[in-house]
PDB file of C-alpha atoms in Angstrom:
ATOM      1  CA  UNK A 163      -0.199  -3.367 -40.925  1.00 44.00           C
ATOM      2  CA  UNK A 164      -0.390  -5.921 -37.904  1.00 48.00           C
ATOM      3  CA  UNK A 165      -1.945  -4.729 -34.552  1.00 49.00           C
ATOM      4  CA  UNK A 166      -0.680  -4.445 -31.148  1.00 52.00           C
ATOM      5  CA  UNK A 167      -1.527  -4.919 -27.989  1.00 59.00           C
ATOM      6  CA  UNK A 168       0.508  -3.207 -25.206  1.00 59.00           C
ATOM      7  CA  UNK A 169       0.111  -2.286 -22.531  1.00 61.00           C
ATOM      8  CA  UNK A 170       2.632   0.373 -19.927  1.00 63.00           C
ATOM      9  CA  UNK A 171       3.035   0.630 -16.447  1.00 63.00           C
ATOM     10  CA  UNK A 172       4.089   3.625 -14.492  1.00 67.00           C
ATOM     11  CA  UNK A 173       6.308   1.475 -11.388  1.00 60.00           C
ATOM     12  CA  UNK A 174       7.020   5.138 -10.159  1.00 59.00           C
ATOM     13  CA  UNK A 175       4.818   8.646  -8.735  1.00 53.00           C
ATOM     14  CA  UNK A 176       5.518  11.890 -11.448  1.00 48.00           C
ATOM     15  CA  UNK A 177       8.212  13.912 -10.604  1.00 44.00           C
ATOM     16  CA  UNK A 178       9.888  17.419 -11.438  1.00 43.00           C
ATOM     17  CA  UNK A 179      13.764  18.674 -10.842  1.00 42.00           C
ATOM     18  CA  UNK A 180      15.364  18.116  -7.313  1.00 46.00           C
ATOM     19  CA  UNK A 181      16.752  20.454  -4.748  1.00 49.00           C
ATOM     20  CA  UNK A 182      15.297  20.412  -0.891  1.00 49.00           C
ATOM     21  CA  UNK A 183      12.278  21.893  -0.976  1.00 50.00           C
ATOM     22  CA  UNK A 184       9.556  22.507   0.945  1.00 62.00           C
ATOM     23  CA  UNK A 185       7.337  19.947   2.483  1.00 64.00           C
ATOM     24  CA  UNK A 186       4.062  20.600   0.551  1.00 64.00           C
ATOM     25  CA  UNK A 187       1.032  19.704   3.268  1.00 70.00           C
ATOM     26  CA  UNK A 188      -0.610  16.324   1.839  1.00 65.00           C
ATOM     27  CA  UNK A 189      -3.479  18.366   0.407  1.00 66.00           C
ATOM     28  CA  UNK A 190      -0.917  20.558  -1.647  1.00 68.00           C
ATOM     29  CA  UNK A 191       0.921  17.610  -2.544  1.00 62.00           C
ATOM     30  CA  UNK A 192      -1.553  15.175  -3.927  1.00 60.00           C
ATOM     31  CA  UNK A 193      -2.190  17.918  -6.547  1.00 63.00           C
ATOM     32  CA  UNK A 194       1.666  18.730  -7.635  1.00 64.00           C
ATOM     33  CA  UNK A 195       0.705  15.050  -9.444  1.00 63.00           C
ATOM     34  CA  UNK A 196      -0.236  14.494 -12.590  1.00 61.00           C
ATOM     35  CA  UNK A 197      -2.911  11.438 -12.399  1.00 56.00           C
ATOM     36  CA  UNK A 198      -5.485  13.859 -10.186  1.00 59.00           C
ATOM     37  CA  UNK A 199      -5.534  16.520 -12.769  1.00 61.00           C
ATOM     38  CA  UNK A 200      -6.792  13.681 -15.041  1.00 63.00           C
ATOM     39  CA  UNK A 201     -10.352  14.866 -15.924  1.00 64.00           C
ATOM     40  CA  UNK A 202     -13.419  12.236 -16.220  1.00 66.00           C
ATOM     41  CA  UNK A 203     -13.234  12.378 -19.769  1.00 65.00           C
ATOM     42  CA  UNK A 204      -9.780  11.139 -20.359  1.00 61.00           C
ATOM     43  CA  UNK A 205     -10.186   9.098 -17.993  1.00 56.00           C
ATOM     44  CA  UNK A 206     -12.375   7.006 -19.815  1.00 61.00           C
ATOM     45  CA  UNK A 207     -11.125   7.286 -22.916  1.00 62.00           C
ATOM     46  CA  UNK A 208      -7.915   7.849 -23.322  1.00 62.00           C
ATOM     47  CA  UNK A 209      -6.846   3.984 -22.159  1.00 65.00           C
ATOM     48  CA  UNK A 210      -7.826   1.599 -19.387  1.00 71.00           C
ATOM     49  CA  UNK A 211      -6.992   2.991 -15.768  1.00 74.00           C
ATOM     50  CA  UNK A 212      -6.492   0.941 -12.669  1.00 80.00           C
ATOM     51  CA  UNK A 213      -6.861   3.378 -10.422  1.00 77.00           C
ATOM     52  CA  UNK A 214      -5.648   1.984  -6.949  1.00 78.00           C
ATOM     53  CA  UNK A 215      -5.184   3.823  -4.279  1.00 77.00           C
ATOM     54  CA  UNK A 216      -2.818   4.032  -1.043  1.00 79.00           C
ATOM     55  CA  UNK A 217      -2.591   4.858   2.128  1.00 80.00           C
ATOM     56  CA  UNK A 218      -0.353   8.018   3.390  1.00 79.00           C
ATOM     57  CA  UNK A 219       1.227   7.914   6.167  1.00 77.00           C
ATOM     58  CA  UNK A 220       3.396  10.461   8.900  1.00 73.00           C
ATOM     59  CA  UNK A 221       6.605  11.016   7.215  1.00 72.00           C
ATOM     60  CA  UNK A 222       7.736   9.578  10.088  1.00 74.00           C
ATOM     61  CA  UNK A 223       5.696   6.899  10.601  1.00 79.00           C
ATOM     62  CA  UNK A 224       7.824   3.378   9.811  1.00 76.00           C
ATOM     63  CA  UNK A 225       5.283   1.014  10.690  1.00 77.00           C
ATOM     64  CA  UNK A 226       3.374   3.128   8.321  1.00 82.00           C
ATOM     65  CA  UNK A 227       5.275   3.013   5.560  1.00 81.00           C
ATOM     66  CA  UNK A 228       6.244  -0.802   5.588  1.00 83.00           C
ATOM     67  CA  UNK A 229       2.195  -0.870   5.339  1.00 86.00           C
ATOM     68  CA  UNK A 230       2.151   1.374   2.679  1.00 89.00           C
ATOM     69  CA  UNK A 231       4.928  -1.221   0.953  1.00 90.00           C
ATOM     70  CA  UNK A 232       2.288  -3.960   1.505  1.00 92.00           C
ATOM     71  CA  UNK A 233      -0.511  -2.773  -0.059  1.00 92.00           C
ATOM     72  CA  UNK A 234       1.288  -1.474  -3.136  1.00 91.00           C
ATOM     73  CA  UNK A 235       2.099  -5.332  -3.622  1.00 94.00           C
ATOM     74  CA  UNK A 236      -1.160  -6.308  -3.054  1.00 94.00           C
ATOM     75  CA  UNK A 237      -2.573  -3.355  -5.155  1.00 93.00           C
ATOM     76  CA  UNK A 238      -0.767  -5.315  -8.205  1.00 94.00           C
ATOM     77  CA  UNK A 239      -1.261  -8.979  -6.519  1.00 94.00           C
ATOM     78  CA  UNK A 240      -4.539  -8.681  -6.191  1.00 91.00           C
ATOM     79  CA  UNK A 241      -5.867  -6.709  -9.306  1.00 92.00           C
ATOM     80  CA  UNK A 242      -3.901  -4.963 -11.445  1.00 93.00           C
ATOM     81  CA  UNK A 243      -1.207  -8.060 -12.317  1.00 95.00           C
ATOM     82  CA  UNK A 244      -4.975 -10.335 -12.975  1.00 95.00           C
ATOM     83  CA  UNK A 245      -6.110  -7.292 -15.106  1.00 93.00           C
ATOM     84  CA  UNK A 246      -2.783  -7.528 -17.130  1.00 94.00           C
ATOM     85  CA  UNK A 247      -2.359 -10.675 -18.001  1.00 95.00           C
ATOM     86  CA  UNK A 248      -6.139 -11.248 -19.230  1.00 94.00           C
ATOM     87  CA  UNK A 249      -5.237  -9.056 -21.256  1.00 92.00           C
ATOM     88  CA  UNK A 250      -2.801 -10.348 -22.881  1.00 94.00           C
ATOM     89  CA  UNK A 251      -0.630  -8.610 -24.520  1.00 93.00           C
ATOM     90  CA  UNK A 252       2.057  -8.334 -26.951  1.00 95.00           C
ATOM     91  CA  UNK A 253       4.714  -6.411 -24.888  1.00 94.00           C
ATOM     92  CA  UNK A 254       4.840  -4.553 -22.706  1.00 95.00           C
ATOM     93  CA  UNK A 255       6.390  -0.905 -21.345  1.00 94.00           C
ATOM     94  CA  UNK A 256       7.732   0.279 -17.850  1.00 94.00           C
ATOM     95  CA  UNK A 257       8.009   4.129 -17.455  1.00 91.00           C
ATOM     96  CA  UNK A 258      10.322   3.024 -14.568  1.00 91.00           C
ATOM     97  CA  UNK A 259      10.361   5.692 -12.233  1.00 88.00           C
ATOM     98  CA  UNK A 260      11.723   5.970  -8.473  1.00 91.00           C
ATOM     99  CA  UNK A 261      10.905   9.041  -7.358  1.00 87.00           C
ATOM    100  CA  UNK A 262       8.800   6.781  -4.856  1.00 87.00           C
ATOM    101  CA  UNK A 263      11.688   6.006  -3.041  1.00 88.00           C
ATOM    102  CA  UNK A 264      11.536   6.814   0.291  1.00 86.00           C
ATOM    103  CA  UNK A 265      14.837   8.749   0.778  1.00 85.00           C
ATOM    104  CA  UNK A 266      13.838  11.002  -2.465  1.00 84.00           C
ATOM    105  CA  UNK A 267      12.470  14.348  -1.603  1.00 79.00           C
ATOM    106  CA  UNK A 268      10.347  14.050  -4.950  1.00 78.00           C
ATOM    107  CA  UNK A 269       7.348  12.541  -2.809  1.00 78.00           C
ATOM    108  CA  UNK A 270       8.240  14.870   0.340  1.00 78.00           C
ATOM    109  CA  UNK A 271       8.309  11.853   2.776  1.00 76.00           C
ATOM    110  CA  UNK A 272       4.569  10.190   1.703  1.00 80.00           C
ATOM    111  CA  UNK A 273       5.712   7.249   0.043  1.00 84.00           C
ATOM    112  CA  UNK A 274       8.109   5.155   1.094  1.00 84.00           C
ATOM    113  CA  UNK A 275       8.944   2.344  -0.470  1.00 89.00           C
ATOM    114  CA  UNK A 276      12.363   1.038  -1.595  1.00 91.00           C
ATOM    115  CA  UNK A 277      15.059  -0.634  -3.430  1.00 93.00           C
ATOM    116  CA  UNK A 278      13.848  -4.486  -3.213  1.00 94.00           C
ATOM    117  CA  UNK A 279       9.829  -3.252  -4.059  1.00 95.00           C
ATOM    118  CA  UNK A 280      11.223  -2.179  -7.168  1.00 95.00           C
ATOM    119  CA  UNK A 281      13.082  -5.154  -8.017  1.00 96.00           C
ATOM    120  CA  UNK A 282       9.606  -7.193  -6.529  1.00 96.00           C
ATOM    121  CA  UNK A 283       7.611  -5.471  -9.174  1.00 95.00           C
ATOM    122  CA  UNK A 284       9.434  -6.013 -12.153  1.00 96.00           C
ATOM    123  CA  UNK A 285       9.634  -8.974 -11.260  1.00 96.00           C
ATOM    124  CA  UNK A 286       6.280  -9.370 -11.635  1.00 96.00           C
ATOM    125  CA  UNK A 287       6.472  -7.989 -14.577  1.00 96.00           C
ATOM    126  CA  UNK A 288       8.128  -9.536 -15.802  1.00 96.00           C
ATOM    127  CA  UNK A 289       6.911 -13.080 -14.910  1.00 96.00           C
ATOM    128  CA  UNK A 290       3.422 -11.274 -16.536  1.00 96.00           C
ATOM    129  CA  UNK A 291       5.755 -11.140 -19.633  1.00 96.00           C
ATOM    130  CA  UNK A 292       6.918 -14.446 -20.135  1.00 96.00           C
ATOM    131  CA  UNK A 293       2.643 -15.399 -20.167  1.00 96.00           C
ATOM    132  CA  UNK A 294       1.552 -13.780 -22.135  1.00 96.00           C
ATOM    133  CA  UNK A 295       4.152 -11.921 -24.929  1.00 95.00           C
ATOM    134  CA  UNK A 296       7.550 -14.389 -25.031  1.00 94.00           C
ATOM    135  CA  UNK A 297       9.082 -11.797 -22.304  1.00 94.00           C
ATOM    136  CA  UNK A 298       9.463  -8.801 -24.499  1.00 95.00           C
ATOM    137  CA  UNK A 299       9.202  -5.688 -22.612  1.00 95.00           C
ATOM    138  CA  UNK A 300      10.796  -2.095 -23.392  1.00 95.00           C
ATOM    139  CA  UNK A 301      11.734  -0.274 -19.892  1.00 95.00           C
ATOM    140  CA  UNK A 302      12.563   3.143 -20.169  1.00 94.00           C
ATOM    141  CA  UNK A 303      14.029   5.705 -17.144  1.00 90.00           C
ATOM    142  CA  UNK A 304      11.007   8.391 -16.433  1.00 86.00           C
ATOM    143  CA  UNK A 305      11.605   9.355 -13.027  1.00 81.00           C
ATOM    144  CA  UNK A 306      14.423   9.388  -9.853  1.00 81.00           C
ATOM    145  CA  UNK A 307      16.457  12.703  -8.561  1.00 80.00           C
ATOM    146  CA  UNK A 308      18.256  11.151  -5.296  1.00 80.00           C
ATOM    147  CA  UNK A 309      21.032  11.353  -6.779  1.00 85.00           C
ATOM    148  CA  UNK A 310      23.764  12.303  -3.879  1.00 84.00           C
ATOM    149  CA  UNK A 311      25.889   9.942  -3.725  1.00 86.00           C
ATOM    150  CA  UNK A 312      26.565   8.401  -7.020  1.00 88.00           C
ATOM    151  CA  UNK A 313      26.500   5.162  -7.399  1.00 88.00           C
ATOM    152  CA  UNK A 314      24.949   4.594  -3.904  1.00 89.00           C
ATOM    153  CA  UNK A 315      22.428   7.150  -4.089  1.00 90.00           C
ATOM    154  CA  UNK A 316      18.514   5.953  -3.854  1.00 88.00           C
ATOM    155  CA  UNK A 317      18.550   6.379  -7.254  1.00 90.00           C
ATOM    156  CA  UNK A 318      21.046   4.346  -8.381  1.00 92.00           C
ATOM    157  CA  UNK A 319      20.208   1.746  -6.097  1.00 93.00           C
ATOM    158  CA  UNK A 320      17.495   0.911  -7.556  1.00 93.00           C
ATOM    159  CA  UNK A 321      17.557   1.370 -10.807  1.00 94.00           C
ATOM    160  CA  UNK A 322      20.483  -1.034 -10.754  1.00 95.00           C
ATOM    161  CA  UNK A 323      17.568  -3.613  -8.835  1.00 96.00           C
ATOM    162  CA  UNK A 324      15.365  -3.184 -11.355  1.00 96.00           C
ATOM    163  CA  UNK A 325      18.006  -3.617 -13.855  1.00 96.00           C
ATOM    164  CA  UNK A 326      18.746  -6.827 -12.790  1.00 96.00           C
ATOM    165  CA  UNK A 327      15.298  -8.268 -12.276  1.00 96.00           C
ATOM    166  CA  UNK A 328      14.899  -7.757 -16.210  1.00 95.00           C
ATOM    167  CA  UNK A 329      17.432  -9.466 -16.433  1.00 95.00           C
ATOM    168  CA  UNK A 330      17.357 -12.420 -14.270  1.00 94.00           C
ATOM    169  CA  UNK A 331      13.772 -12.375 -15.881  1.00 91.00           C
ATOM    170  CA  UNK A 332      14.724 -12.715 -19.106  1.00 89.00           C
ATOM    171  CA  UNK A 333      16.538 -15.664 -18.110  1.00 91.00           C
ATOM    172  CA  UNK A 334      14.648 -17.795 -15.839  1.00 91.00           C
ATOM    173  CA  UNK A 335      11.421 -17.252 -17.960  1.00 92.00           C
ATOM    174  CA  UNK A 336       9.526 -17.944 -14.617  1.00 94.00           C
ATOM    175  CA  UNK A 337       5.634 -17.483 -15.687  1.00 95.00           C
ATOM    176  CA  UNK A 338       3.271 -15.520 -13.708  1.00 95.00           C
ATOM    177  CA  UNK A 339       0.993 -17.758 -11.130  1.00 95.00           C
ATOM    178  CA  UNK A 340      -2.039 -16.264 -10.176  1.00 93.00           C
ATOM    179  CA  UNK A 341      -2.176 -18.625  -7.157  1.00 94.00           C
ATOM    180  CA  UNK A 342       0.975 -18.628  -6.309  1.00 95.00           C
ATOM    181  CA  UNK A 343       0.601 -14.803  -5.805  1.00 94.00           C
ATOM    182  CA  UNK A 344      -2.584 -14.990  -3.335  1.00 93.00           C
ATOM    183  CA  UNK A 345      -0.282 -17.555  -1.859  1.00 95.00           C
ATOM    184  CA  UNK A 346       2.243 -14.960  -1.110  1.00 95.00           C
ATOM    185  CA  UNK A 347      -0.174 -11.602  -0.105  1.00 94.00           C
ATOM    186  CA  UNK A 348      -1.788 -14.207   2.619  1.00 94.00           C
ATOM    187  CA  UNK A 349       1.620 -15.459   3.951  1.00 95.00           C
ATOM    188  CA  UNK A 350       2.857 -11.483   3.911  1.00 93.00           C
ATOM    189  CA  UNK A 351      -0.153  -9.918   5.758  1.00 92.00           C
ATOM    190  CA  UNK A 352       0.613 -12.697   8.951  1.00 93.00           C
ATOM    191  CA  UNK A 353       3.070 -11.423   9.199  1.00 91.00           C
ATOM    192  CA  UNK A 354       3.009  -8.242   8.834  1.00 88.00           C
ATOM    193  CA  UNK A 355      -0.557  -9.075  11.421  1.00 89.00           C
ATOM    194  CA  UNK A 356       2.121 -10.523  13.527  1.00 91.00           C
ATOM    195  CA  UNK A 357       4.826  -7.528  12.842  1.00 87.00           C
ATOM    196  CA  UNK A 358       1.476  -4.972  14.875  1.00 85.00           C
ATOM    197  CA  UNK A 359       0.790  -7.110  17.184  1.00 89.00           C
ATOM    198  CA  UNK A 360       4.389  -7.512  19.096  1.00 89.00           C
ATOM    199  CA  UNK A 361       4.390  -3.786  18.316  1.00 84.00           C
ATOM    200  CA  UNK A 362       1.520  -3.034  19.990  1.00 86.00           C
ATOM    201  CA  UNK A 363       2.521  -4.848  22.967  1.00 89.00           C
ATOM    202  CA  UNK A 364       6.050  -2.970  23.237  1.00 88.00           C
ATOM    203  CA  UNK A 365       4.183   0.319  23.785  1.00 85.00           C
ATOM    204  CA  UNK A 366       2.112  -1.456  25.962  1.00 86.00           C
ATOM    205  CA  UNK A 367       4.756  -2.039  28.024  1.00 88.00           C
ATOM    206  CA  UNK A 368       5.803   1.492  27.637  1.00 87.00           C
ATOM    207  CA  UNK A 369       2.895   3.247  28.573  1.00 78.00           C
TER     208      UNK A 369
END
């Protein structure tokens, strides 16, 4: 039969059930994530895993979470997406999880993504799909547990952003451009540096 090259992308953290759990120490939180318990043999032989770590700022560190969001985008722009294009899949499967949202209790406040990040990431994956495999994408809902609030909950808003990007990417058929991604990274990092300078000046004046 015909062999297809596929790539699966996990758009969210690993999760469990809802409720309002106690906030664990960072070490315990990391051990609760499935990927930290995969052995070397599994990681090396089951599939290709691009392991890109993110900083985990304090839960109330607004600036740190903003920096973390930029790190996520750069992890995809500079590592994951170029490797995905090089792999040249016939279809892309997205494990669409949204428990990385900053208001989802599942990540205990250590991760600070917002709807805009999920929409951006989905758009980038659609661009790769349009470039490599005729736009063929399968997205399966995988996680997201902050459902309180119904259609205005973090979960619902994140899903809506993801679906909107799927629809837009399928309609526009925009293709992935690595040079554009690198320019975007440089521009966003420069804006972030200027923002940090203003923040530091404000802190200095208040001291």
